[in-house]
Amino acid sequence: MKKTILFSAAALSALLSAAIAPAQAVDLEQLKEQGFARIAIANEPPFTSVGADGKVSGAAPDVARVIFERLGVKEVVASISEYGAMIPGLQAGRHDAITAGLFMKPERCAAVAYSEPMLCDAEAFAVKKGNPLKLKSYKDIADNADAKIGAPGGGTEEKLALEAGVPRDRVIVVPDGQSGIKMLQDGRIDAYSLPVLSIHDLMAKANDANLETVAPVVGAPVYCDGAAFRKQDVALRDAYDVELKKMKESGEFAKIIEPYGFSAAAAMSTSREKLCAAK
């Protein structure tokens, strides 16, 4: 069940308004009145995807679109953001929500109000065929002075690499998945790290026999994301959670996310409380 969201002219108006307006609390009635909710996304299939025609799909925005429709908000206007800029953008009022595979962690939970879990995944590496440097964990990269890793700026993978002891100058910030694969092919990095499903999608598109996947990364945790809202928008988050729970119980949630490769059972086996408390 792959629905699409089209970037509309409302996006420009929304972004311009956010640039000059203070970040105030947003309630559901306001969103109903304006007719759309502004969501921050990445361009990282299968979490989120933006086609050449501007259409947005992917598991996270597809779920968000249905929920906002049921809350009486007719349209979802998406804008692409780097992971490290998503929470600042949300706090500054440039977005009403983040639906982008932004995994829950205690520090993020302290900054935003997450919904209950939606999409869960482990970590993976894309490497050269045969994995010549034998990179199976972030620590392996830290321990090899010649190894460089590519990761999204401000994302989970960048943090995991740095926490494992990879020096800053060997953690290369990569703007998008296609660039990461190209840098790996060109030998500018020795591993490119993203969630398992994202790496699988990129590798399928690259169709390069000289590359292979390491998954899951040894010692890396399994994460789940949720839709993220500003702390002052807890009422909006709670309304979102009510509809999300209904979708999970009816089986509709599984019908939306499982064609993308995600497990509804994984999301339903944990909770925001557990994920936000995880170390």
PDB file of N, CA and C in Angstrom, residues 191-272:
ATOM      1  N   ALA A 191      33.588   2.067   4.039  1.00  0.00           N
ATOM      2  CA  ALA A 191      32.282   1.532   4.424  1.00  0.00           C
ATOM      3  C   ALA A 191      31.299   2.686   4.427  1.00  0.00           C
ATOM      4  N   TYR A 192      30.077   2.379   4.030  1.00  0.00           N
ATOM      5  CA  TYR A 192      28.993   3.358   4.119  1.00  0.00           C
ATOM      6  C   TYR A 192      27.927   2.743   5.006  1.00  0.00           C
ATOM      7  N   SER A 193      27.503   3.482   6.031  1.00  0.00           N
ATOM      8  CA  SER A 193      26.610   2.911   7.035  1.00  0.00           C
ATOM      9  C   SER A 193      25.247   3.594   7.045  1.00  0.00           C
ATOM     10  N   LEU A 194      24.229   2.749   7.044  1.00  0.00           N
ATOM     11  CA  LEU A 194      22.825   3.166   7.160  1.00  0.00           C
ATOM     12  C   LEU A 194      22.062   1.990   7.763  1.00  0.00           C
ATOM     13  N   PRO A 195      20.776   2.174   8.085  1.00  0.00           N
ATOM     14  CA  PRO A 195      19.981   1.017   8.498  1.00  0.00           C
ATOM     15  C   PRO A 195      19.953  -0.073   7.419  1.00  0.00           C
ATOM     16  N   VAL A 196      19.712  -1.290   7.855  1.00  0.00           N
ATOM     17  CA  VAL A 196      19.758  -2.446   6.955  1.00  0.00           C
ATOM     18  C   VAL A 196      18.890  -2.258   5.722  1.00  0.00           C
ATOM     19  N   LEU A 197      17.640  -1.850   5.919  1.00  0.00           N
ATOM     20  CA  LEU A 197      16.733  -1.739   4.781  1.00  0.00           C
ATOM     21  C   LEU A 197      17.166  -0.650   3.811  1.00  0.00           C
ATOM     22  N   SER A 198      17.741   0.424   4.325  1.00  0.00           N
ATOM     23  CA  SER A 198      18.225   1.501   3.459  1.00  0.00           C
ATOM     24  C   SER A 198      19.413   1.042   2.625  1.00  0.00           C
ATOM     25  N   ILE A 199      20.345   0.326   3.252  1.00  0.00           N
ATOM     26  CA  ILE A 199      21.490  -0.208   2.506  1.00  0.00           C
ATOM     27  C   ILE A 199      21.032  -1.206   1.449  1.00  0.00           C
ATOM     28  N   HIS A 200      20.093  -2.077   1.807  1.00  0.00           N
ATOM     29  CA  HIS A 200      19.591  -3.042   0.830  1.00  0.00           C
ATOM     30  C   HIS A 200      18.974  -2.335  -0.373  1.00  0.00           C
ATOM     31  N   ASP A 201      18.223  -1.266  -0.125  1.00  0.00           N
ATOM     32  CA  ASP A 201      17.598  -0.513  -1.220  1.00  0.00           C
ATOM     33  C   ASP A 201      18.660   0.109  -2.121  1.00  0.00           C
ATOM     34  N   LEU A 202      19.675   0.721  -1.518  1.00  0.00           N
ATOM     35  CA  LEU A 202      20.737   1.357  -2.293  1.00  0.00           C
ATOM     36  C   LEU A 202      21.526   0.324  -3.104  1.00  0.00           C
ATOM     37  N   MET A 203      21.808  -0.812  -2.496  1.00  0.00           N
ATOM     38  CA  MET A 203      22.589  -1.841  -3.186  1.00  0.00           C
ATOM     39  C   MET A 203      21.810  -2.427  -4.364  1.00  0.00           C
ATOM     40  N   ALA A 204      20.512  -2.578  -4.185  1.00  0.00           N
ATOM     41  CA  ALA A 204      19.685  -3.090  -5.284  1.00  0.00           C
ATOM     42  C   ALA A 204      19.695  -2.111  -6.452  1.00  0.00           C
ATOM     43  N   LYS A 205      19.624  -0.824  -6.143  1.00  0.00           N
ATOM     44  CA  LYS A 205      19.631   0.182  -7.205  1.00  0.00           C
ATOM     45  C   LYS A 205      20.998   0.294  -7.869  1.00  0.00           C
ATOM     46  N   ALA A 206      22.071   0.168  -7.065  1.00  0.00           N
ATOM     47  CA  ALA A 206      23.417   0.275  -7.627  1.00  0.00           C
ATOM     48  C   ALA A 206      23.742  -0.906  -8.526  1.00  0.00           C
ATOM     49  N   ASN A 207      23.258  -2.100  -8.139  1.00  0.00           N
ATOM     50  CA  ASN A 207      23.477  -3.319  -8.935  1.00  0.00           C
ATOM     51  C   ASN A 207      24.944  -3.462  -9.327  1.00  0.00           C
ATOM     52  N   ASP A 208      25.805  -3.320  -8.338  1.00  0.00           N
ATOM     53  CA  ASP A 208      27.249  -3.336  -8.556  1.00  0.00           C
ATOM     54  C   ASP A 208      27.837  -4.597  -7.923  1.00  0.00           C
ATOM     55  N   ALA A 209      28.328  -5.501  -8.755  1.00  0.00           N
ATOM     56  CA  ALA A 209      28.875  -6.769  -8.265  1.00  0.00           C
ATOM     57  C   ALA A 209      30.149  -6.587  -7.448  1.00  0.00           C
ATOM     58  N   ASN A 210      30.711  -5.381  -7.465  1.00  0.00           N
ATOM     59  CA  ASN A 210      31.938  -5.107  -6.720  1.00  0.00           C
ATOM     60  C   ASN A 210      31.666  -4.636  -5.293  1.00  0.00           C
ATOM     61  N   LEU A 211      30.390  -4.606  -4.905  1.00  0.00           N
ATOM     62  CA  LEU A 211      30.017  -4.193  -3.562  1.00  0.00           C
ATOM     63  C   LEU A 211      29.261  -5.313  -2.857  1.00  0.00           C
ATOM     64  N   GLU A 212      29.283  -5.297  -1.525  1.00  0.00           N
ATOM     65  CA  GLU A 212      28.487  -6.242  -0.755  1.00  0.00           C
ATOM     66  C   GLU A 212      28.023  -5.583   0.541  1.00  0.00           C
ATOM     67  N   THR A 213      27.121  -6.270   1.223  1.00  0.00           N
ATOM     68  CA  THR A 213      26.519  -5.737   2.445  1.00  0.00           C
ATOM     69  C   THR A 213      26.981  -6.531   3.662  1.00  0.00           C
ATOM     70  N   VAL A 214      27.266  -5.828   4.745  1.00  0.00           N
ATOM     71  CA  VAL A 214      27.514  -6.430   6.051  1.00  0.00           C
ATOM     72  C   VAL A 214      26.317  -6.074   6.928  1.00  0.00           C
ATOM     73  N   ALA A 215      25.534  -7.074   7.334  1.00  0.00           N
ATOM     74  CA  ALA A 215      24.336  -6.789   8.118  1.00  0.00           C
ATOM     75  C   ALA A 215      23.947  -8.011   8.945  1.00  0.00           C
ATOM     76  N   PRO A 216      23.550  -7.764  10.212  1.00  0.00           N
ATOM     77  CA  PRO A 216      23.618  -6.471  10.895  1.00  0.00           C
ATOM     78  C   PRO A 216      25.041  -6.186  11.372  1.00  0.00           C
ATOM     79  N   VAL A 217      25.331  -4.920  11.638  1.00  0.00           N
ATOM     80  CA  VAL A 217      26.632  -4.534  12.179  1.00  0.00           C
ATOM     81  C   VAL A 217      26.767  -5.122  13.582  1.00  0.00           C
ATOM     82  N   VAL A 218      27.888  -5.766  13.844  1.00  0.00           N
ATOM     83  CA  VAL A 218      28.118  -6.402  15.144  1.00  0.00           C
ATOM     84  C   VAL A 218      28.155  -5.346  16.252  1.00  0.00           C
ATOM     85  N   GLY A 219      27.392  -5.583  17.309  1.00  0.00           N
ATOM     86  CA  GLY A 219      27.410  -4.703  18.470  1.00  0.00           C
ATOM     87  C   GLY A 219      26.544  -3.476  18.366  1.00  0.00           C
ATOM     88  N   ALA A 220      25.937  -3.248  17.219  1.00  0.00           N
ATOM     89  CA  ALA A 220      25.073  -2.070  17.054  1.00  0.00           C
ATOM     90  C   ALA A 220      23.653  -2.414  17.489  1.00  0.00           C
ATOM     91  N   PRO A 221      22.980  -1.495  18.165  1.00  0.00           N
ATOM     92  CA  PRO A 221      21.631  -1.784  18.654  1.00  0.00           C
ATOM     93  C   PRO A 221      20.584  -1.765  17.550  1.00  0.00           C
ATOM     94  N   VAL A 222      19.429  -2.316  17.847  1.00  0.00           N
ATOM     95  CA  VAL A 222      18.255  -2.177  16.989  1.00  0.00           C
ATOM     96  C   VAL A 222      17.491  -0.954  17.476  1.00  0.00           C
ATOM     97  N   TYR A 223      17.111  -0.105  16.533  1.00  0.00           N
ATOM     98  CA  TYR A 223      16.421   1.139  16.871  1.00  0.00           C
ATOM     99  C   TYR A 223      15.019   1.165  16.279  1.00  0.00           C
ATOM    100  N   CYS A 224      14.180   1.999  16.857  1.00  0.00           N
ATOM    101  CA  CYS A 224      12.857   2.283  16.289  1.00  0.00           C
ATOM    102  C   CYS A 224      12.665   3.796  16.254  1.00  0.00           C
ATOM    103  N   ASP A 225      11.964   4.251  15.247  1.00  0.00           N
ATOM    104  CA  ASP A 225      11.643   5.669  15.192  1.00  0.00           C
ATOM    105  C   ASP A 225      10.205   5.887  15.629  1.00  0.00           C
ATOM    106  N   GLY A 226       9.796   7.136  15.615  1.00  0.00           N
ATOM    107  CA  GLY A 226       8.411   7.529  15.833  1.00  0.00           C
ATOM    108  C   GLY A 226       8.258   8.884  15.194  1.00  0.00           C
ATOM    109  N   ALA A 227       7.050   9.352  15.009  1.00  0.00           N
ATOM    110  CA  ALA A 227       6.866  10.729  14.570  1.00  0.00           C
ATOM    111  C   ALA A 227       7.275  11.640  15.722  1.00  0.00           C
ATOM    112  N   ALA A 228       7.985  12.715  15.410  1.00  0.00           N
ATOM    113  CA  ALA A 228       8.480  13.624  16.451  1.00  0.00           C
ATOM    114  C   ALA A 228       7.760  14.961  16.364  1.00  0.00           C
ATOM    115  N   PHE A 229       7.371  15.471  17.530  1.00  0.00           N
ATOM    116  CA  PHE A 229       6.672  16.744  17.640  1.00  0.00           C
ATOM    117  C   PHE A 229       7.405  17.637  18.640  1.00  0.00           C
ATOM    118  N   ARG A 230       7.132  18.936  18.598  1.00  0.00           N
ATOM    119  CA  ARG A 230       7.708  19.824  19.607  1.00  0.00           C
ATOM    120  C   ARG A 230       7.173  19.472  20.983  1.00  0.00           C
ATOM    121  N   LYS A 231       7.961  19.759  22.001  1.00  0.00           N
ATOM    122  CA  LYS A 231       7.568  19.440  23.371  1.00  0.00           C
ATOM    123  C   LYS A 231       6.256  20.121  23.750  1.00  0.00           C
ATOM    124  N   GLN A 232       6.033  21.318  23.231  1.00  0.00           N
ATOM    125  CA  GLN A 232       4.792  22.025  23.565  1.00  0.00           C
ATOM    126  C   GLN A 232       3.587  21.510  22.782  1.00  0.00           C
ATOM    127  N   ASP A 233       3.825  20.557  21.870  1.00  0.00           N
ATOM    128  CA  ASP A 233       2.745  20.017  21.041  1.00  0.00           C
ATOM    129  C   ASP A 233       2.359  18.601  21.469  1.00  0.00           C
ATOM    130  N   VAL A 234       2.409  18.348  22.768  1.00  0.00           N
ATOM    131  CA  VAL A 234       2.100  17.006  23.276  1.00  0.00           C
ATOM    132  C   VAL A 234       0.659  16.614  22.950  1.00  0.00           C
ATOM    133  N   ALA A 235      -0.257  17.563  22.982  1.00  0.00           N
ATOM    134  CA  ALA A 235      -1.654  17.249  22.679  1.00  0.00           C
ATOM    135  C   ALA A 235      -1.793  16.758  21.242  1.00  0.00           C
ATOM    136  N   LEU A 236      -1.050  17.380  20.326  1.00  0.00           N
ATOM    137  CA  LEU A 236      -1.064  16.940  18.927  1.00  0.00           C
ATOM    138  C   LEU A 236      -0.450  15.546  18.822  1.00  0.00           C
ATOM    139  N   ARG A 237       0.659  15.324  19.527  1.00  0.00           N
ATOM    140  CA  ARG A 237       1.285  14.005  19.539  1.00  0.00           C
ATOM    141  C   ARG A 237       0.340  12.941  20.081  1.00  0.00           C
ATOM    142  N   ASP A 238      -0.395  13.278  21.141  1.00  0.00           N
ATOM    143  CA  ASP A 238      -1.322  12.311  21.736  1.00  0.00           C
ATOM    144  C   ASP A 238      -2.445  11.954  20.771  1.00  0.00           C
ATOM    145  N   ALA A 239      -2.926  12.949  20.032  1.00  0.00           N
ATOM    146  CA  ALA A 239      -3.969  12.681  19.034  1.00  0.00           C
ATOM    147  C   ALA A 239      -3.426  11.769  17.934  1.00  0.00           C
ATOM    148  N   TYR A 240      -2.192  11.997  17.544  1.00  0.00           N
ATOM    149  CA  TYR A 240      -1.526  11.152  16.541  1.00  0.00           C
ATOM    150  C   TYR A 240      -1.416   9.719  17.061  1.00  0.00           C
ATOM    151  N   ASP A 241      -1.051   9.584  18.335  1.00  0.00           N
ATOM    152  CA  ASP A 241      -0.894   8.257  18.944  1.00  0.00           C
ATOM    153  C   ASP A 241      -2.208   7.480  18.972  1.00  0.00           C
ATOM    154  N   VAL A 242      -3.301   8.179  19.201  1.00  0.00           N
ATOM    155  CA  VAL A 242      -4.604   7.509  19.240  1.00  0.00           C
ATOM    156  C   VAL A 242      -4.879   6.836  17.894  1.00  0.00           C
ATOM    157  N   GLU A 243      -4.649   7.563  16.804  1.00  0.00           N
ATOM    158  CA  GLU A 243      -4.903   6.998  15.476  1.00  0.00           C
ATOM    159  C   GLU A 243      -3.886   5.917  15.122  1.00  0.00           C
ATOM    160  N   LEU A 244      -2.631   6.111  15.559  1.00  0.00           N
ATOM    161  CA  LEU A 244      -1.606   5.103  15.310  1.00  0.00           C
ATOM    162  C   LEU A 244      -1.969   3.789  15.997  1.00  0.00           C
ATOM    163  N   LYS A 245      -2.456   3.874  17.224  1.00  0.00           N
ATOM    164  CA  LYS A 245      -2.857   2.668  17.957  1.00  0.00           C
ATOM    165  C   LYS A 245      -3.997   1.950  17.230  1.00  0.00           C
ATOM    166  N   LYS A 246      -4.959   2.693  16.744  1.00  0.00           N
ATOM    167  CA  LYS A 246      -6.078   2.089  16.010  1.00  0.00           C
ATOM    168  C   LYS A 246      -5.568   1.358  14.770  1.00  0.00           C
ATOM    169  N   MET A 247      -4.618   1.970  14.059  1.00  0.00           N
ATOM    170  CA  MET A 247      -4.078   1.347  12.849  1.00  0.00           C
ATOM    171  C   MET A 247      -3.308   0.073  13.171  1.00  0.00           C
ATOM    172  N   LYS A 248      -2.567   0.094  14.270  1.00  0.00           N
ATOM    173  CA  LYS A 248      -1.826  -1.108  14.667  1.00  0.00           C
ATOM    174  C   LYS A 248      -2.794  -2.236  15.009  1.00  0.00           C
ATOM    175  N   GLU A 249      -3.843  -1.909  15.747  1.00  0.00           N
ATOM    176  CA  GLU A 249      -4.790  -2.937  16.189  1.00  0.00           C
ATOM    177  C   GLU A 249      -5.615  -3.495  15.044  1.00  0.00           C
ATOM    178  N   SER A 250      -5.901  -2.669  14.038  1.00  0.00           N
ATOM    179  CA  SER A 250      -6.732  -3.115  12.916  1.00  0.00           C
ATOM    180  C   SER A 250      -5.954  -3.894  11.864  1.00  0.00           C
ATOM    181  N   GLY A 251      -4.617  -3.791  11.904  1.00  0.00           N
ATOM    182  CA  GLY A 251      -3.797  -4.432  10.887  1.00  0.00           C
ATOM    183  C   GLY A 251      -3.450  -3.516   9.728  1.00  0.00           C
ATOM    184  N   GLU A 252      -4.037  -2.321   9.704  1.00  0.00           N
ATOM    185  CA  GLU A 252      -3.753  -1.389   8.607  1.00  0.00           C
ATOM    186  C   GLU A 252      -2.304  -0.914   8.636  1.00  0.00           C
ATOM    187  N   PHE A 253      -1.773  -0.736   9.841  1.00  0.00           N
ATOM    188  CA  PHE A 253      -0.378  -0.319   9.994  1.00  0.00           C
ATOM    189  C   PHE A 253       0.554  -1.308   9.299  1.00  0.00           C
ATOM    190  N   ALA A 254       0.332  -2.590   9.534  1.00  0.00           N
ATOM    191  CA  ALA A 254       1.160  -3.624   8.898  1.00  0.00           C
ATOM    192  C   ALA A 254       1.026  -3.574   7.382  1.00  0.00           C
ATOM    193  N   LYS A 255      -0.176  -3.338   6.888  1.00  0.00           N
ATOM    194  CA  LYS A 255      -0.398  -3.302   5.443  1.00  0.00           C
ATOM    195  C   LYS A 255       0.357  -2.159   4.779  1.00  0.00           C
ATOM    196  N   ILE A 256       0.579  -1.071   5.520  1.00  0.00           N
ATOM    197  CA  ILE A 256       1.301   0.065   4.959  1.00  0.00           C
ATOM    198  C   ILE A 256       2.809  -0.160   5.004  1.00  0.00           C
ATOM    199  N   ILE A 257       3.335  -0.592   6.158  1.00  0.00           N
ATOM    200  CA  ILE A 257       4.801  -0.612   6.310  1.00  0.00           C
ATOM    201  C   ILE A 257       5.459  -1.904   5.844  1.00  0.00           C
ATOM    202  N   GLU A 258       4.755  -3.026   5.895  1.00  0.00           N
ATOM    203  CA  GLU A 258       5.423  -4.287   5.585  1.00  0.00           C
ATOM    204  C   GLU A 258       5.802  -4.443   4.108  1.00  0.00           C
ATOM    205  N   PRO A 259       5.060  -3.854   3.144  1.00  0.00           N
ATOM    206  CA  PRO A 259       5.550  -3.898   1.768  1.00  0.00           C
ATOM    207  C   PRO A 259       6.902  -3.206   1.588  1.00  0.00           C
ATOM    208  N   TYR A 260       7.247  -2.322   2.502  1.00  0.00           N
ATOM    209  CA  TYR A 260       8.548  -1.649   2.456  1.00  0.00           C
ATOM    210  C   TYR A 260       9.637  -2.474   3.144  1.00  0.00           C
ATOM    211  N   GLY A 261       9.270  -3.579   3.771  1.00  0.00           N
ATOM    212  CA  GLY A 261      10.251  -4.429   4.425  1.00  0.00           C
ATOM    213  C   GLY A 261      10.306  -4.307   5.935  1.00  0.00           C
ATOM    214  N   PHE A 262       9.511  -3.408   6.513  1.00  0.00           N
ATOM    215  CA  PHE A 262       9.514  -3.230   7.969  1.00  0.00           C
ATOM    216  C   PHE A 262       8.579  -4.238   8.642  1.00  0.00           C
ATOM    217  N   SER A 263       8.831  -4.467   9.916  1.00  0.00           N
ATOM    218  CA  SER A 263       8.022  -5.397  10.694  1.00  0.00           C
ATOM    219  C   SER A 263       7.089  -4.630  11.625  1.00  0.00           C
ATOM    220  N   ALA A 264       5.794  -4.825  11.447  1.00  0.00           N
ATOM    221  CA  ALA A 264       4.830  -4.209  12.362  1.00  0.00           C
ATOM    222  C   ALA A 264       4.965  -4.826  13.743  1.00  0.00           C
ATOM    223  N   ALA A 265       5.250  -6.131  13.811  1.00  0.00           N
ATOM    224  CA  ALA A 265       5.389  -6.805  15.100  1.00  0.00           C
ATOM    225  C   ALA A 265       6.534  -6.206  15.905  1.00  0.00           C
ATOM    226  N   ALA A 266       7.630  -5.827  15.228  1.00  0.00           N
ATOM    227  CA  ALA A 266       8.765  -5.225  15.929  1.00  0.00           C
ATOM    228  C   ALA A 266       8.359  -3.908  16.569  1.00  0.00           C
ATOM    229  N   ALA A 267       7.624  -3.093  15.844  1.00  0.00           N
ATOM    230  CA  ALA A 267       7.183  -1.803  16.387  1.00  0.00           C
ATOM    231  C   ALA A 267       6.208  -1.992  17.539  1.00  0.00           C
ATOM    232  N   MET A 268       5.392  -3.033  17.459  1.00  0.00           N
ATOM    233  CA  MET A 268       4.374  -3.267  18.481  1.00  0.00           C
ATOM    234  C   MET A 268       4.927  -4.013  19.696  1.00  0.00           C
ATOM    235  N   SER A 269       6.179  -4.480  19.598  1.00  0.00           N
ATOM    236  CA  SER A 269       6.770  -5.238  20.698  1.00  0.00           C
ATOM    237  C   SER A 269       7.485  -4.352  21.709  1.00  0.00           C
ATOM    238  N   THR A 270       7.594  -3.059  21.405  1.00  0.00           N
ATOM    239  CA  THR A 270       8.287  -2.144  22.312  1.00  0.00           C
ATOM    240  C   THR A 270       7.438  -0.891  22.503  1.00  0.00           C
ATOM    241  N   SER A 271       7.991   0.104  23.164  1.00  0.00           N
ATOM    242  CA  SER A 271       7.232   1.311  23.464  1.00  0.00           C
ATOM    243  C   SER A 271       8.160   2.525  23.504  1.00  0.00           C
ATOM    244  N   ARG A 272       7.549   3.682  23.398  1.00  0.00           N
ATOM    245  CA  ARG A 272       8.308   4.920  23.529  1.00  0.00           C
ATOM    246  C   ARG A 272       9.044   4.960  24.862  1.00  0.00           C
TER     247      ARG A 272
END
